Structure formats: structure tokens, C-alpha cells
Tab-separated table of C-alpha atoms in Angstrom:
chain	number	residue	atom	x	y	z
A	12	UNK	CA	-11.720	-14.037	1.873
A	13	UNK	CA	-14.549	-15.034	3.926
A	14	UNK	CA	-15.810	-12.927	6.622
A	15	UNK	CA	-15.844	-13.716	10.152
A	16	UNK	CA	-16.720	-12.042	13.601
A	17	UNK	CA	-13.780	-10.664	15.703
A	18	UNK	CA	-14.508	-8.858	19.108
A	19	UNK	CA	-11.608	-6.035	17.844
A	20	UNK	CA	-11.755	-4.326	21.249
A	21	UNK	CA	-10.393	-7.487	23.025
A	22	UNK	CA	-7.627	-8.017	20.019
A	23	UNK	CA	-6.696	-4.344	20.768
A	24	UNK	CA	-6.698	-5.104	24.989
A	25	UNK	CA	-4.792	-8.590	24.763
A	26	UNK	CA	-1.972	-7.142	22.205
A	27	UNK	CA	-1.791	-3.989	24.129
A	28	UNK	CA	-2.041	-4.360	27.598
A	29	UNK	CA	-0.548	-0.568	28.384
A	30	UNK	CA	-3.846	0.352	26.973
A	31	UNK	CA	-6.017	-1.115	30.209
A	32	UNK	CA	-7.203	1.280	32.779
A	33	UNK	CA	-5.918	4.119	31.343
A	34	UNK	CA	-7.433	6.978	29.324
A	35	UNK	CA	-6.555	5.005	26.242
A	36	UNK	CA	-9.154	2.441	27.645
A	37	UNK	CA	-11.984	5.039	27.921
A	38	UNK	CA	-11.176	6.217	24.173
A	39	UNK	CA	-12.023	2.688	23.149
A	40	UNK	CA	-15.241	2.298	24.992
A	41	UNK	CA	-16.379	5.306	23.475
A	42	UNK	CA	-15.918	3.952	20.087
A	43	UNK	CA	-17.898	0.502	21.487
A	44	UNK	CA	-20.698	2.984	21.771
A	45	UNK	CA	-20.619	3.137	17.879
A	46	UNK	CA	-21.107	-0.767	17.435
A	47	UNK	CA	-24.728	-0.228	16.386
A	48	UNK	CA	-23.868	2.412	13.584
A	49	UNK	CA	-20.400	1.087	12.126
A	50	UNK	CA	-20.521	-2.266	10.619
A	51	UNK	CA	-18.556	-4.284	12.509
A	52	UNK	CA	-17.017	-6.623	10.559
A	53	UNK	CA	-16.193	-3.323	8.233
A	54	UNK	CA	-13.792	-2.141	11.312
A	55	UNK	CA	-10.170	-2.673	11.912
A	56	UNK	CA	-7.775	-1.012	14.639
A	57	UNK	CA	-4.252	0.117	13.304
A	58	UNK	CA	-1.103	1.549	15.653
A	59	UNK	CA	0.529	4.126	13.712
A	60	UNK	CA	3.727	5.860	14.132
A	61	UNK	CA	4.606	8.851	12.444
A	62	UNK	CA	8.350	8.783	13.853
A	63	UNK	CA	9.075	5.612	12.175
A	64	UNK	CA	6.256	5.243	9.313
A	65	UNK	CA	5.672	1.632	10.643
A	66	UNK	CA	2.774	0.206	12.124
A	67	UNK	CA	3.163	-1.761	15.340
A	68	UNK	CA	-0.424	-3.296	15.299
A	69	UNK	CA	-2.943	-4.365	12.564
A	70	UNK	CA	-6.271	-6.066	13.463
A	71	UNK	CA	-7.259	-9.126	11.751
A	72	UNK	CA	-10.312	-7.829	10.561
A	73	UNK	CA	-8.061	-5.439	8.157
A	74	UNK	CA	-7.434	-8.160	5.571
A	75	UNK	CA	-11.546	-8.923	5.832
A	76	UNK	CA	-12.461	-5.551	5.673
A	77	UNK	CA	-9.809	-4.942	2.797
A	78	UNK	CA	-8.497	-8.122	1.268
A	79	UNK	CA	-4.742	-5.889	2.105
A	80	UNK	CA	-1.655	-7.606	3.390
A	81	UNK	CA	-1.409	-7.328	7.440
A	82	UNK	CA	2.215	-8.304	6.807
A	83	UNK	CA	3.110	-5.709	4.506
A	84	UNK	CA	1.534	-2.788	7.004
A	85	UNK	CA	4.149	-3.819	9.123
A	86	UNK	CA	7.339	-4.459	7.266
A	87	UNK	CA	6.660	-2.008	4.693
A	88	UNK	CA	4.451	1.054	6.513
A	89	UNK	CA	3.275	3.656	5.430
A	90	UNK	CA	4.385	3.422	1.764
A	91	UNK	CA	2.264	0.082	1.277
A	92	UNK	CA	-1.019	1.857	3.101
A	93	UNK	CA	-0.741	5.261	1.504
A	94	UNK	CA	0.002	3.784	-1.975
A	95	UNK	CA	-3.662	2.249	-1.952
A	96	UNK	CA	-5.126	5.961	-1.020
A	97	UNK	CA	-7.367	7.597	-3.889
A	98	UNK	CA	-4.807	9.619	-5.495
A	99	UNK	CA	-7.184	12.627	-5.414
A	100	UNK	CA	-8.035	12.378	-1.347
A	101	UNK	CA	-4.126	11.776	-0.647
A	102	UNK	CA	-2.707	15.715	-0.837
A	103	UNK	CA	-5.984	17.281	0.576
A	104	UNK	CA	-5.534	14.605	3.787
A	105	UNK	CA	-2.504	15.149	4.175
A	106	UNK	CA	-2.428	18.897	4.168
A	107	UNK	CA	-5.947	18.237	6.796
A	108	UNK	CA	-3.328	16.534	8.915
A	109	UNK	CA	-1.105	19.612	9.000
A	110	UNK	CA	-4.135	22.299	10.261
A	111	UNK	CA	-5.070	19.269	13.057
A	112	UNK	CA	-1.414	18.850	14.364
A	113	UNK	CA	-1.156	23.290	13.775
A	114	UNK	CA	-4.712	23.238	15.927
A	115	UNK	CA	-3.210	20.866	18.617
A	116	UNK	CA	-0.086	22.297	19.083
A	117	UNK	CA	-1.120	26.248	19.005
A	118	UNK	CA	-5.007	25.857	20.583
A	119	UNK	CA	-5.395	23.146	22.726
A	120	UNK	CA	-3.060	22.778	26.521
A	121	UNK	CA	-0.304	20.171	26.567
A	122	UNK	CA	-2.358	18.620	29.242
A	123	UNK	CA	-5.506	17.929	27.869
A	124	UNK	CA	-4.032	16.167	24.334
A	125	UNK	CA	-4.365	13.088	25.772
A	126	UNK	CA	-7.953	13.340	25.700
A	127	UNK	CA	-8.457	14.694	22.010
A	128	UNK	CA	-9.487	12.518	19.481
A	129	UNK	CA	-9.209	12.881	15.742
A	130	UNK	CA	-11.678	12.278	13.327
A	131	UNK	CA	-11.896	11.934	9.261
A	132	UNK	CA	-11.964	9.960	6.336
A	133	UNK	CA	-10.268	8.969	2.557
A	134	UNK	CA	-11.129	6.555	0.121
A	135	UNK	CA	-8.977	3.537	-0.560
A	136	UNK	CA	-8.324	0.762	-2.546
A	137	UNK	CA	-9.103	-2.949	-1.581
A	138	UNK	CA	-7.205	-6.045	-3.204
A	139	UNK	CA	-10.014	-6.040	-5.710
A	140	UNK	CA	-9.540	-3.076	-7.119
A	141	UNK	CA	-12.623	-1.253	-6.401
A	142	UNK	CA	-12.312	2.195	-3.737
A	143	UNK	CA	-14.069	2.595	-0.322
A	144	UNK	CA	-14.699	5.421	1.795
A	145	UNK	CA	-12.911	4.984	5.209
A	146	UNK	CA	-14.023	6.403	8.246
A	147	UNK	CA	-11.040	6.968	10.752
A	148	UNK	CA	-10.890	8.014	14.790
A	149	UNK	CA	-7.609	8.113	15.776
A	150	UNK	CA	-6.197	8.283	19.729
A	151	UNK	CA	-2.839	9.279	20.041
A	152	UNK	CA	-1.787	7.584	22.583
A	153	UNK	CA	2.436	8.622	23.201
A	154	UNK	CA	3.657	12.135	22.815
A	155	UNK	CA	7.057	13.465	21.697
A	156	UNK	CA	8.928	15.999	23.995
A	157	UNK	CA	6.846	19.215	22.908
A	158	UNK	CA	3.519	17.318	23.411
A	159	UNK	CA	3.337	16.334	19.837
A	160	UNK	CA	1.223	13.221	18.891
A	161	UNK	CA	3.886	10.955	17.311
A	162	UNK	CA	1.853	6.947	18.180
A	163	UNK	CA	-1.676	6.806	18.189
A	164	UNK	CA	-4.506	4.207	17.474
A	165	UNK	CA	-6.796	4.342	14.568
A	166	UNK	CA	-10.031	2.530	14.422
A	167	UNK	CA	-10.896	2.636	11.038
A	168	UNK	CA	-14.608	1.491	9.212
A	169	UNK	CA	-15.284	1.260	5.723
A	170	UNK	CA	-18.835	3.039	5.322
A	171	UNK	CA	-19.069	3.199	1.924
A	172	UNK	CA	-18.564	1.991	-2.137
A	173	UNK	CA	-16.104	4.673	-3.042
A	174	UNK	CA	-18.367	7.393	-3.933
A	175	UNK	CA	-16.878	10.587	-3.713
A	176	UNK	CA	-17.280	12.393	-0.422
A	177	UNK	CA	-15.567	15.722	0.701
A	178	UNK	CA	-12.652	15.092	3.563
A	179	UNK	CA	-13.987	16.524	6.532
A	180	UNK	CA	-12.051	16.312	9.677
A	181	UNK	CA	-12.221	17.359	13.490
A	182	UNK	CA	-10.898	17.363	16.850
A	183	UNK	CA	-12.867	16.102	19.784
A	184	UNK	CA	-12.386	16.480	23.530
A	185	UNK	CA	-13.346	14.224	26.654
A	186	UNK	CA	-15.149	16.238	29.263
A	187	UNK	CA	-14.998	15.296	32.612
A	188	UNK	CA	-18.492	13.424	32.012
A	189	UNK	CA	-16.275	11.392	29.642
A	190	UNK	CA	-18.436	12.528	26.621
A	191	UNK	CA	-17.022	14.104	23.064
A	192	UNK	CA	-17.239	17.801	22.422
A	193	UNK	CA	-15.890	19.365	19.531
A	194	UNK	CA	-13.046	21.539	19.198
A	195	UNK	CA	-12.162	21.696	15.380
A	196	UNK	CA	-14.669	20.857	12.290
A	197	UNK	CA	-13.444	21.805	8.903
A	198	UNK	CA	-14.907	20.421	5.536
A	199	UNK	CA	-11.746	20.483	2.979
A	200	UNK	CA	-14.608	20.572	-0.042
A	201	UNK	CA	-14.119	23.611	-2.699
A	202	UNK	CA	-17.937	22.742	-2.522
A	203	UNK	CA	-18.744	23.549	0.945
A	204	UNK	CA	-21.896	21.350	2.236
A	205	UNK	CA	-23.850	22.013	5.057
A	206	UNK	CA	-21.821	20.934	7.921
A	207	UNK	CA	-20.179	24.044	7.889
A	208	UNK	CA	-23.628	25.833	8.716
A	209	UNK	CA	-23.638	24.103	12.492
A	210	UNK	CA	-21.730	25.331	15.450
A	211	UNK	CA	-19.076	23.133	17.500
A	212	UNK	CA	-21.892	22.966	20.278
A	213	UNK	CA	-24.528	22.449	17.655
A	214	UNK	CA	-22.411	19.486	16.242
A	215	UNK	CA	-22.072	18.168	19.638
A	216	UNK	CA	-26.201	17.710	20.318
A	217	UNK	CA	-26.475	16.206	16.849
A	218	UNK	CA	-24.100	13.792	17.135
A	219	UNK	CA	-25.634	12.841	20.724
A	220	UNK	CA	-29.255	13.000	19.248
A	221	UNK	CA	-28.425	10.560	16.753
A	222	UNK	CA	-26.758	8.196	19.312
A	223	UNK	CA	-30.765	8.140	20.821
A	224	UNK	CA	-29.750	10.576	23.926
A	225	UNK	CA	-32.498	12.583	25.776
A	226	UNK	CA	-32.634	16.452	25.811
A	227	UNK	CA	-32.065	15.586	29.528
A	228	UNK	CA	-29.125	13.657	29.019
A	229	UNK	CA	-27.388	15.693	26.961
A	230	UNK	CA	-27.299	18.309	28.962
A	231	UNK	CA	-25.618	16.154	31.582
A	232	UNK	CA	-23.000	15.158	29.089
A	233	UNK	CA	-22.430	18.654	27.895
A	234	UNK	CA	-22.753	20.906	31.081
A	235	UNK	CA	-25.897	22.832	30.082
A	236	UNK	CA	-29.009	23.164	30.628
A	237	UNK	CA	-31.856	20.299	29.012
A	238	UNK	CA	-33.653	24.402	28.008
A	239	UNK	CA	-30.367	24.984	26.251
A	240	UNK	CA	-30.413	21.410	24.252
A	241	UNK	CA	-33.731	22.154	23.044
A	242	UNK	CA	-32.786	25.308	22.188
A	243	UNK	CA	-30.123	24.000	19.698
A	244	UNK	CA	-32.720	21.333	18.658
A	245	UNK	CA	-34.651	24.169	17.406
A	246	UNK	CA	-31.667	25.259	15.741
A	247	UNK	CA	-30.480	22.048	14.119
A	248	UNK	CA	-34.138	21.198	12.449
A	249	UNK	CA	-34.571	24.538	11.048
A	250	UNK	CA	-30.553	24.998	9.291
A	251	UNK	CA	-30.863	20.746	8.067
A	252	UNK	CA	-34.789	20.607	7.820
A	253	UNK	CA	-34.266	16.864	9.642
A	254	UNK	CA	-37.316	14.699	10.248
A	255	UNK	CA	-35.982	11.455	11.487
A	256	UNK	CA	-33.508	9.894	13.406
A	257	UNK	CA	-32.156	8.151	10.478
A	258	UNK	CA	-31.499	10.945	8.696
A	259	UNK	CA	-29.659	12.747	11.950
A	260	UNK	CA	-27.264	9.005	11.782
A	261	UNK	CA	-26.686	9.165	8.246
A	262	UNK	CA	-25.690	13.175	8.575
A	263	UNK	CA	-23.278	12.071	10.804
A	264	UNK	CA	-21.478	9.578	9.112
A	265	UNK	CA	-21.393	11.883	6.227
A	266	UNK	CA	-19.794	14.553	8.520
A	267	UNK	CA	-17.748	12.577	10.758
A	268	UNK	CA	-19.209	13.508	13.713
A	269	UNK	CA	-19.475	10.061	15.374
């Protein structure tokens, strides 16, 4: 199927109009900030529902990015999208998904889960055959009576060939300068890699040092001091031995800390 370019945040906005001006909305334009370092035409948007397995909403750019049926997502659910998961990623995921929904419920307020946002990634299988890794941020966006994410909205990204990459998942938080920290980063690996070395605040700088941001300006974002920020910058180059930018965006895709 021949690729094409879709603007996928206006699909998103002119299918699901509860999403304007809410906190939904500033979710989204924090994933627009990503444009430069996920491909595009690689990205799709999906409305899950973990109540009834079924998915509301599938971008058009799913078939591109996959060659899968957009018909099927919704008639058949879950059982079509799962049954195209690597069959090795499927039970560590899904037991990831567990310790984020145990994290959410136990650690974070009722209050503020409406401005957490999950992060991680599985490989799947396109209609040729052939696995890719999937990056996934997912906004839950309607919660049951006990505050428990039941509908939420995942923009997935395909950001690699299938290679074999540990799960790694985590749980972000909107500040009140509408920027991402983190609140849970686990690598599911047996072979733990070195994104278990950084702390949550540590992560934070890293992620907003590869997104090009000042010393200055993340201390804005993050409430601290520019002193602090270079600080951690310290900290960062001497546990990942970094010496470019491009290294600092690929560590992050790796990690899922975008």
C-alpha cells in the first residue's frame, strides 16, 4: 500500500471532538512535540477500551504503517491486534500492564490520573510477515468508578525492523508547566541495560536534553534550579559516557523516554 501524508492530530480532533480544550488536548500537543523524532508516516492513533476489548477509533495511517485491517480492529478487537504481537513480548507486556495499573491505583492520587501518561513498546507483525518494534504513549482518557483507566488513546510509532529490544515501560506526569516528569521506569529485561542506572529526575533532563532544551529551560519545566540541571548533566555524561545529541535521541527511543 502506498504511503501517504495524514496530519493524525487533526483525524484524532475531527473524530473526537470531546478531546478539544481539554487535558486530553494538551496530551496530544505534547506528542506533536515528537514530530521531528517519530517518523510520521510510521504513527497511528488507536482508542482502546479495556471494558469492552473493542477499539472505537483507528487512524488511517494504521493500515500504512502496518498493511493491518482498520476494519477488523474494530469488529474484532483486541483478539485481531494482540494475535499479531511477538509471541515472546505478549506475557512480559501484559504482566508490565499489571505493575502500571498496581502503580496507578496504589501510588499516584485519583486526581492527578488524568494527567499520567503511559509509555512502552512490543514488537508486531505487519501483513507482510516481517515484525516491528512499536513504540506506544497511551492517555487514558475515561475512568471507571475507583479511578481506574478503562478508555484511553494510544499513539503508536513503529521505530524499528523487529530487532529484539527489552520492554521497558513508565509512567509520566504533567506538571503545572505542562511538561513530563517521570513517576515509574522499569526495564522488564532478565538482562538489565543501562536505563536502570538513571534516576526518575535524571530521566527527566535527558529526555528534555535530547528534545534540544537549555539548562535554563529545563529548569523552568522541572521546578529547579538551571545549577541543579547541570548538576544532573554531570551525572548523565559520566553513568552513559554520551557525546552527542544524537546519541542522547537514540537513548531515548531505546528507553522510551520520549
Amino acid at each position: 500500500m502506498t504511503k501517504t501524508s495524514i496530519d493524525l492530530f487533526k483525524e484524532i480532533f475531527n473524530t473526537n471532538k470531546e478531546y478539544q480544550n481539554t487535558i486530553i488536548e494538551k496530551h496530544l500537543n505534547k506528542l506533536r512535540e515528537l514530530e521531528e523524532y517519530l517518523p510520521r508516516n510510521e504513527s497511528f492513533f488507536i482508542v482502546t477500551n479495556t471494558t469492552t476489548q473493542k477499539y472505537a477509533f483507528v487512524s488511517k495511517n494504521f493500515e500504512y504503517a502496518l498493511g493491518l485491517d482498520r476494519i477488523k480492529m474494530g469488529d474484532i478487537g483486541a483478539k485481531y491486534w494482540l494475535s499479531y504481537f511477538h509471541p515472546d513480548d505478549l506475557p512480559v507486556w501484559m504482566s508490565a500492564l499489571e505493575d502500571l495499573m498496581r502503580f496507578t491505583m496504589t501510588k499516584v492520587k485519583q486526581e492527578d490520573r488524568s494527567k499520567l501518561n503511559y509509555t512502552w513498546n512490543f514488537r508486531v507483525k505487519n501483513s507482510k510477515g516481517a515484525y516491528c518494534n512499536i513504540l506506544e504513549h497511551q492517555t487514558p482518557t475515561y475512568f471507571d468508578e475507583n479511578g481506574k483507566p478503562i478508555i484511553g488513546i494510544a499513539h503508536c510509532t513503529v521505530t524499528g525492523k523487529g530487532e529484539y529490544r527489552p520492554i521497558v515501560c513508565s509512567i509520566k506526569k504533567l506538571n503545572e508547566n505542562n511538561e513530563y516528569e517521570i513517576l515509574y521506569h522499569k526495564n522488564y529485561s532478565q538482562k538489565l541495560i543501562d536505563t536502570n542506572s538513571l534516576t526518575n529526575r535524571e530521566q527527566d533532563v535527558i529526555r528534555l536534553l535530547a528534545l534540544n532544551k537549555t539548562s535554563r529551560e529545563i529548569g523552568e519545566k522541572l521546578f529547579i534550579s538551571s545549577h541543579t540541571v547541570d548538576g544532573h548533566r554531570r551525572n548523565i555524561l559520566k553513568k552513559l559516557n554520551f557525546d552527542s545529541t544524537q546519541k542522547l535521541v537514540q537513548y531515548c527511543l531505546l528507553n522510551q523516554l520520549f
